[in-house]
Structure formats: structure tokens, C-alpha cells
Amino acid sequence: MTENSRRTFLAATVAAGGATLVGGPALAAGGDDRPPLAQPPDRELRAILREVDPARIEAIVRRLVSFGTRHTLSTQDDPARGICAARDWILAELRRYAAASDGRMTVEPQSYLQEPGPRIPVPTRITNVVATLRGSVTPERVYVVSGHYDSRVTDVMNATDDAPGADDDASGVAVSMELARIMAKRAPKSTIVFAAVAGEEQGLYGARYMAAQYKAAGADVQAMFTNDIVGSSRADDGTRDPHTVRLFAEGVPTAETEEEAATRRSVGGENDSPPRQLARFVRSVADNRETGMDVRVIYRRDRYLRGGDHIGFLEQGYPAARFTEPNEDFAHQHQDVRVEDGKQYGDLPEFCDFDYIAGVARVNGAALWSLAAAPGTPKGVRVRTSGLTNDTELYWQRGTEPDLAGYEIVWRETTDPEWTHVIRAGDVTTATIDMSKDNVFFGVRAVDRAGHRSPVAYPQPGS
């Protein structure tokens, strides 16, 4: 902003009815009292990240590969081969982890009969394996991490040939399972769900069913991450990028109504959907030395010609995003296992980088634990638009968390991708900022007494 801008930054004066935020250029230049935009991990989170074990991740990937094929249409009555053998092993492993949880973690198969449809020629039983670690303070708030345990070869309907599925997607299942093992021994404030879903390669069936079940139950799912193809740091040209993971986050919401679309077109917000706020949150808590990873946010729902299990949650209106390795090698996914002109094809474990998968697990762990530790994303956030003014009045619903300390207002230029400014508003539900709502984007986030901060909620117009 230029020096002759009307007012460029904010300081809080809290009154009984809310907060009036005023200030000028001198305060903007100082900034000593501004809370951080990045959130370094606390002691417990650092301990969690140190426990992520590449050797255990490798063991999970190799065990899943050992079932030969995990195709959704593969045999369901062989104890050593096929998708049901893999399902039973995942279920047993997660229950073994849950034994260390003092009853906080429950593990159940989530099974249903999928009627014939695209890539499902006959009625087929699809089973997700779901480990739920119940929150100790706000259990009604839910955060989900998943990978899909089904696999495929070149012909998506080939249910008999070996389909190792090491990268796609034993790697994502290993992330979910390793975090379940580590967190089962702990008591998160909010509920964390660790899932291995089926039917992804046939049309995202398992995850869509899971999301629909949450929606029917009225569950408050505030974030969902799918880890799909997170097994290798090596690209098809041989170059390696062992410290980057892509995070795909959509802008225009999949479940947007016509009315919501009209509002968005009028006032903006294409870059401020709940998945985009979730992605910004992930960067703030997981893009750091403790994880050893850089989170590259991609402003797309998914890659060209591809889709993932987060889509089923987006369809239900839940914030969801997809983690994927930085550069894919397509010779090692969706391929028959073979050697052709001296080149090995097939999704085999020797093409996985288990230290890299551990890094992705740390990113997921930092995101999940930070979400569960913080207050929930503010609800009912509105910007008052009943009159023409050169200031901005925001209001929202107060959260019910017992350790809620208050709220912070963030803002950025409309051309900036990340939030750039933040100020404390206090334990209030309204704030008036002496800055025009027409010129910048605002958001609201909650903070607890320990300094844990929620994702930002972007305001909708209100009277």
C-alpha cells in the first residue's frame, strides 16, 4: 500500500460490544506486536514427527505388495491374495495399534454392496478400514487422513494379474497407518480418523461412500487429506526432489450452489475456498525444518485426466485436499509388470523412496495434530454489506472450546496468494477495521490460550 493510503494497518481496541481496529502507517512499519503467520510445532508435535519411521513404512508397503493384486474386483475368499486378504491385514494391524490407545481408538470395517456401474460390472462388496481416534475435548470435530489400498494394472478391469500398487497407493496407506500407530498412544483434543479405502481405481467408490456416511450423520468434518501416489521423489527423467510434496486444493467449490456462485462472481473469493484456506494452514504448520519438507500448493482440484478420494468429500461440502509426489513416473503406475526394451515397468516397491514417504507422513502429521490441537475454524463469518462505507465490519459465531482465547483478523492484498497481515481482535465476535472491504481480502481465525491457531474462515456477505 502507498503512504497516502487511507489506513494501512490495524491495532485493536477491545470494547464490550466488539473490537474497533484502527491504526496507521507507523504501526504497520513496526509490527512487533503482531502474532505469527507461521506456526512452529510445539513439544508434543515435535515428538510425534520424530517417531515417523521409514523402516515401518517400508514394511507396510512391501506387505501390501505381497498380496499380489489388490484390485477391487479381485478374489474375496483367498486368505493370501487379493483385496480382502489385504483388507484383513490392514484391519488387524490397526487394531494392534489401537490396543495402545486406552480405548480412545476404535477400528472398524466400513462395508457396503456397490451396485453395478462404471468399472463395476457386477454387485461388489467394497470395504473401507476406518480407525477413529476420539478427541478428548472436542470429539465432535473430525479430521480425516486416508490412502486407497486397491490397485490396478494397465487394463483397469484386469482383476487377476499381479498389481503391486506400491506407489499407487500402498504409499498413501502407509502414511495413514504410520500416523495411526504413532497417534494412538496420544490424546488429541479433536477426533482424527485414519482410513484405508477401496474402490478408488474403479471410480472413487469407497471414499465417496465414507464421505456420504459422514454427511448423513451430520459429522463436522473440518478437513480431509488423501495421500495418493506419495511414494517416490524420482521423476521419469531421473531427477529427484526429495523435499517437496504437492498439495492440490480447489478454488471454486465442487459443491457450490448457484446462489453461492453468484455471490462469488460478484465479490471474489475464487482463491479463498475452504480447501485453499486448508492448504494455507498446512503450509503454516508443516512447511518447516521439523518436517524437512516444502509444501507446494497447486491451485487445482487434481492433475489433468486424474482424480482422487478427496473429491468425494468435496462433493459433500467438506474441505479436502490431495497430497501427491512432486514429479510422477508414469512407467511405475497403472502399468502391467513387464520389461520392455530393457526398461522395467510396473508399480514395484524398488521404485519407492521410503525416506521420502516418511517426510510426507510428517507433513500430514503436523497438519492433523495442529488442526486437532487448535480451535475449530470459525463458523458464520460475515462481512457487513448493508451500507456503503469505507471501513469493514466482520462478525462471527463464538466457538465453544474451553481454552478459546479469542480471534485474529488476517488480511492481504487481493493479488497476494498468502495472508500477509494479522492482528489480535480479542475474545469478541465483531470487529470493525478502518480499511475498505473493497480493497483487500479479510479472514478470521481462532486462537487458544496455548497459541494454537485455526485455519482461516473467509467471510461471506451479510446484513
Short mmCIF file of C-alpha atoms in Angstrom, two decimals, residues 153-415:
data_model
loop_
_atom_site.label_atom_id
_atom_site.label_comp_id
_atom_site.label_asym_id
_atom_site.label_seq_id
_atom_site.Cartn_x
_atom_site.Cartn_y
_atom_site.Cartn_z
CA VAL A 153 -2.57 -52.58 -13.92
CA THR A 154 -2.89 -51.19 -17.47
CA ASP A 155 -6.37 -52.61 -18.02
CA VAL A 156 -8.49 -51.17 -15.24
CA MET A 157 -10.77 -54.23 -15.43
CA ASN A 158 -7.94 -56.77 -15.07
CA ALA A 159 -8.59 -58.24 -11.62
CA THR A 160 -6.27 -61.28 -11.82
CA ASP A 161 -2.76 -60.24 -12.88
CA ASP A 162 -0.28 -59.01 -10.30
CA ALA A 163 -0.93 -55.34 -9.49
CA PRO A 164 1.71 -54.40 -6.86
CA GLY A 165 0.44 -50.86 -6.31
CA ALA A 166 3.49 -49.88 -4.25
CA ASP A 167 3.39 -46.15 -5.03
CA ASP A 168 -0.28 -46.10 -6.10
CA ASP A 169 -1.28 -46.38 -3.37
CA ALA A 170 0.38 -48.53 -0.74
CA SER A 171 2.46 -45.40 -0.06
CA GLY A 172 -0.63 -43.41 0.95
CA VAL A 173 -1.97 -46.26 3.08
CA ALA A 174 1.42 -46.43 4.80
CA VAL A 175 1.19 -42.71 5.66
CA SER A 176 -2.25 -43.20 7.22
CA MET A 177 -1.25 -46.35 9.10
CA GLU A 178 2.05 -44.99 10.41
CA LEU A 179 0.31 -41.91 11.79
CA ALA A 180 -2.35 -44.13 13.37
CA ARG A 181 0.38 -46.12 15.11
CA ILE A 182 2.08 -43.01 16.47
CA MET A 183 -1.01 -41.06 17.49
CA ALA A 184 -2.88 -44.00 19.04
CA LYS A 185 -0.68 -43.52 22.12
CA ARG A 186 -1.75 -39.91 22.47
CA ALA A 187 -4.93 -37.99 23.25
CA PRO A 188 -5.71 -35.34 20.61
CA LYS A 189 -8.24 -32.68 21.53
CA SER A 190 -10.36 -33.39 18.45
CA THR A 191 -11.11 -36.61 16.60
CA ILE A 192 -8.65 -37.88 14.00
CA VAL A 193 -9.65 -40.62 11.54
CA PHE A 194 -7.07 -42.81 9.78
CA ALA A 195 -8.58 -44.63 6.80
CA ALA A 196 -7.63 -47.11 4.10
CA VAL A 197 -10.30 -47.03 1.42
CA ALA A 198 -11.11 -49.30 -1.53
CA GLY A 199 -12.67 -48.81 -4.96
CA GLU A 200 -10.60 -45.75 -5.84
CA GLU A 201 -9.30 -47.08 -9.15
CA GLN A 202 -12.81 -48.10 -10.19
CA GLY A 203 -14.32 -44.66 -9.54
CA LEU A 204 -13.58 -43.31 -6.02
CA TYR A 205 -16.33 -45.55 -4.65
CA GLY A 206 -15.07 -46.24 -1.14
CA ALA A 207 -14.22 -42.65 -0.25
CA ARG A 208 -17.47 -41.37 -1.73
CA TYR A 209 -19.37 -43.81 0.46
CA MET A 210 -17.37 -42.78 3.51
CA ALA A 211 -17.99 -39.08 2.89
CA ALA A 212 -21.71 -39.69 2.34
CA GLN A 213 -21.90 -41.58 5.63
CA TYR A 214 -20.33 -38.66 7.48
CA LYS A 215 -22.72 -36.25 5.79
CA ALA A 216 -25.77 -38.36 6.65
CA ALA A 217 -24.64 -38.45 10.28
CA GLY A 218 -24.18 -34.67 10.37
CA ALA A 219 -20.48 -35.03 11.17
CA ASP A 220 -18.42 -31.85 11.43
CA VAL A 221 -15.55 -32.92 9.16
CA GLN A 222 -13.33 -29.84 9.06
CA ALA A 223 -10.52 -31.30 6.94
CA MET A 224 -9.76 -34.38 4.84
CA PHE A 225 -6.44 -35.28 3.24
CA THR A 226 -5.94 -38.05 0.74
CA ASN A 227 -2.41 -39.30 0.16
CA ASP A 228 -2.29 -40.80 -3.30
CA ILE A 229 0.99 -41.53 -5.10
CA VAL A 230 3.32 -40.19 -2.41
CA GLY A 231 5.93 -42.92 -2.75
CA SER A 232 8.76 -41.53 -4.84
CA SER A 233 10.88 -38.42 -5.15
CA ARG A 234 12.23 -39.51 -8.57
CA ALA A 235 10.79 -38.19 -11.83
CA ASP A 236 10.66 -40.05 -15.13
CA ASP A 237 13.83 -38.25 -16.29
CA GLY A 238 15.78 -39.46 -13.26
CA THR A 239 15.87 -36.16 -11.38
CA ARG A 240 14.99 -36.23 -7.67
CA ASP A 241 13.17 -33.77 -5.45
CA PRO A 242 13.16 -35.46 -2.03
CA HIS A 243 11.89 -32.49 -0.03
CA THR A 244 8.78 -31.37 -1.94
CA VAL A 245 5.22 -32.63 -1.83
CA ARG A 246 2.38 -31.22 -3.88
CA LEU A 247 -0.88 -30.30 -2.22
CA PHE A 248 -3.81 -29.93 -4.64
CA ALA A 249 -6.52 -27.57 -3.40
CA GLU A 250 -9.51 -26.45 -5.44
CA GLY A 251 -10.70 -22.85 -5.71
CA VAL A 252 -14.28 -22.81 -6.96
CA PRO A 253 -16.03 -25.27 -4.63
CA THR A 254 -17.23 -28.54 -6.13
CA ALA A 255 -20.44 -28.33 -4.08
CA GLU A 256 -21.10 -24.64 -4.75
CA THR A 257 -24.76 -23.71 -5.24
CA GLU A 258 -25.96 -21.29 -7.93
CA GLU A 259 -26.58 -18.65 -5.27
CA GLU A 260 -23.09 -19.09 -3.84
CA ALA A 261 -21.61 -18.90 -7.34
CA ALA A 262 -23.41 -15.62 -8.00
CA THR A 263 -22.03 -14.16 -4.76
CA ARG A 264 -18.52 -15.31 -5.57
CA ARG A 265 -18.66 -13.79 -9.03
CA SER A 266 -19.81 -10.51 -7.50
CA VAL A 267 -17.32 -10.08 -4.65
CA GLY A 268 -14.48 -12.53 -5.34
CA GLY A 269 -13.30 -15.47 -3.31
CA GLU A 270 -12.15 -17.82 -6.05
CA ASN A 271 -8.86 -18.18 -4.18
CA ASP A 272 -10.46 -18.33 -0.72
CA SER A 273 -12.40 -21.59 -0.70
CA PRO A 274 -12.14 -23.80 2.42
CA PRO A 275 -9.64 -26.10 0.64
CA ARG A 276 -7.44 -23.10 -0.17
CA GLN A 277 -7.57 -21.97 3.47
CA LEU A 278 -6.74 -25.53 4.49
CA ALA A 279 -3.74 -25.51 2.14
CA ARG A 280 -2.50 -22.23 3.62
CA PHE A 281 -2.85 -23.74 7.07
CA VAL A 282 -0.82 -26.80 6.05
CA ARG A 283 1.98 -24.58 4.80
CA SER A 284 1.93 -22.60 8.04
CA VAL A 285 2.38 -25.68 10.24
CA ALA A 286 4.19 -28.23 8.04
CA ASP A 287 6.50 -26.36 5.68
CA ASN A 288 9.45 -26.13 8.08
CA ARG A 289 12.68 -27.70 9.33
CA GLU A 290 10.85 -30.09 11.66
CA THR A 291 9.23 -31.92 8.74
CA GLY A 292 12.13 -31.33 6.37
CA MET A 293 9.63 -30.75 3.57
CA ASP A 294 8.42 -27.98 1.29
CA VAL A 295 4.68 -27.99 0.63
CA ARG A 296 3.98 -26.86 -2.92
CA VAL A 297 0.33 -25.83 -3.11
CA ILE A 298 -1.24 -26.37 -6.52
CA TYR A 299 -4.32 -24.28 -7.30
CA ARG A 300 -6.23 -27.17 -8.88
CA ARG A 301 -8.58 -29.85 -7.62
CA ASP A 302 -6.31 -32.53 -9.11
CA ARG A 303 -3.98 -33.28 -12.03
CA TYR A 304 -5.08 -33.41 -15.66
CA LEU A 305 -7.01 -36.60 -16.53
CA ARG A 306 -6.85 -37.80 -12.91
CA GLY A 307 -8.90 -37.70 -9.72
CA GLY A 308 -8.57 -38.70 -6.09
CA ASP A 309 -10.53 -39.63 -2.99
CA HIS A 310 -10.73 -36.05 -1.73
CA ILE A 311 -13.30 -35.41 -4.46
CA GLY A 312 -15.96 -37.45 -2.66
CA PHE A 313 -15.53 -35.23 0.40
CA LEU A 314 -15.58 -32.06 -1.72
CA GLU A 315 -18.87 -33.24 -3.21
CA GLN A 316 -20.32 -33.31 0.31
CA GLY A 317 -19.09 -29.78 1.04
CA TYR A 318 -16.18 -30.83 3.27
CA PRO A 319 -12.77 -29.11 2.99
CA ALA A 320 -10.43 -31.65 1.37
CA ALA A 321 -7.11 -31.71 -0.49
CA ARG A 322 -4.73 -34.18 -2.10
CA PHE A 323 -1.04 -34.86 -1.39
CA THR A 324 1.00 -36.23 -4.31
CA GLU A 325 4.71 -36.59 -5.04
CA PRO A 326 6.33 -33.70 -6.97
CA ASN A 327 7.02 -35.42 -10.31
CA GLU A 328 5.40 -38.70 -11.28
CA ASP A 329 7.00 -41.54 -13.24
CA PHE A 330 4.13 -42.98 -15.25
CA ALA A 331 6.08 -46.14 -16.09
CA HIS A 332 5.54 -47.13 -12.45
CA GLN A 333 1.81 -46.60 -12.04
CA HIS A 334 -1.19 -48.16 -13.81
CA GLN A 335 1.18 -50.46 -15.71
CA ASP A 336 1.45 -54.21 -16.29
CA VAL A 337 4.61 -55.56 -14.66
CA ARG A 338 6.98 -56.23 -17.54
CA VAL A 339 10.36 -55.45 -19.09
CA GLU A 340 10.15 -53.70 -22.45
CA ASP A 341 13.24 -52.67 -24.46
CA GLY A 342 15.28 -53.15 -21.31
CA LYS A 343 13.03 -50.89 -19.22
CA GLN A 344 11.19 -52.17 -16.16
CA TYR A 345 7.51 -51.22 -15.99
CA GLY A 346 5.17 -51.72 -13.08
CA ASP A 347 4.39 -50.19 -9.69
CA LEU A 348 7.04 -52.08 -7.74
CA PRO A 349 8.45 -51.30 -4.28
CA GLU A 350 12.01 -50.92 -5.60
CA PHE A 351 10.89 -47.68 -7.20
CA CYS A 352 9.70 -46.22 -3.88
CA ASP A 353 11.70 -43.87 -1.67
CA PHE A 354 10.75 -44.75 1.91
CA ASP A 355 12.55 -41.78 3.47
CA TYR A 356 10.50 -39.57 1.17
CA ILE A 357 7.24 -41.23 2.25
CA ALA A 358 8.30 -40.59 5.85
CA GLY A 359 8.66 -36.90 5.01
CA VAL A 360 5.15 -36.85 3.57
CA ALA A 361 3.90 -38.58 6.72
CA ARG A 362 5.49 -35.83 8.82
CA VAL A 363 3.70 -33.17 6.77
CA ASN A 364 0.39 -34.97 7.31
CA GLY A 365 1.15 -35.48 10.98
CA ALA A 366 1.96 -31.81 11.51
CA ALA A 367 -1.24 -30.77 9.74
CA LEU A 368 -3.53 -33.23 11.53
CA TRP A 369 -2.13 -32.72 15.02
CA SER A 370 -2.12 -28.93 14.65
CA LEU A 371 -5.72 -28.95 13.42
CA ALA A 372 -6.83 -31.16 16.29
CA ALA A 373 -4.95 -29.08 18.87
CA ALA A 374 -6.29 -25.72 17.69
CA PRO A 375 -9.79 -24.31 17.99
CA GLY A 376 -12.12 -25.13 15.12
CA THR A 377 -12.35 -22.97 12.02
CA PRO A 378 -14.66 -20.05 12.91
CA LYS A 379 -18.24 -20.51 11.79
CA GLY A 380 -20.75 -17.98 10.50
CA VAL A 381 -18.12 -15.43 9.50
CA ARG A 382 -19.72 -12.49 7.71
CA VAL A 383 -18.76 -9.07 6.42
CA ARG A 384 -21.50 -6.48 6.85
CA THR A 385 -22.64 -5.16 3.48
CA SER A 386 -25.88 -3.40 4.39
CA GLY A 387 -24.43 0.04 3.67
CA LEU A 388 -21.76 1.82 1.67
CA THR A 389 -18.82 2.53 3.98
CA ASN A 390 -15.05 2.89 3.76
CA ASP A 391 -14.45 0.55 6.69
CA THR A 392 -15.07 -3.16 7.24
CA GLU A 393 -17.21 -4.78 9.91
CA LEU A 394 -16.76 -8.52 10.46
CA TYR A 395 -18.81 -10.73 12.75
CA TRP A 396 -18.89 -14.44 13.55
CA GLN A 397 -20.12 -17.09 15.99
CA ARG A 398 -18.05 -17.69 19.12
CA GLY A 399 -16.61 -21.20 19.39
CA THR A 400 -17.32 -23.45 22.36
CA GLU A 401 -13.77 -24.64 23.07
CA PRO A 402 -12.97 -24.33 26.79
CA ASP A 403 -9.47 -22.97 26.13
CA LEU A 404 -10.51 -20.46 23.45
CA ALA A 405 -8.54 -17.24 23.89
CA GLY A 406 -10.09 -15.23 21.10
CA TYR A 407 -9.78 -14.33 17.44
CA GLU A 408 -7.41 -12.76 14.97
CA ILE A 409 -8.15 -10.82 11.80
CA VAL A 410 -5.94 -11.51 8.79
CA TRP A 411 -5.83 -9.64 5.52
CA ARG A 412 -3.92 -9.42 2.27
CA GLU A 413 -3.94 -7.55 -1.00
CA THR A 414 -6.35 -9.13 -3.48
CA THR A 415 -3.40 -10.08 -5.67
#
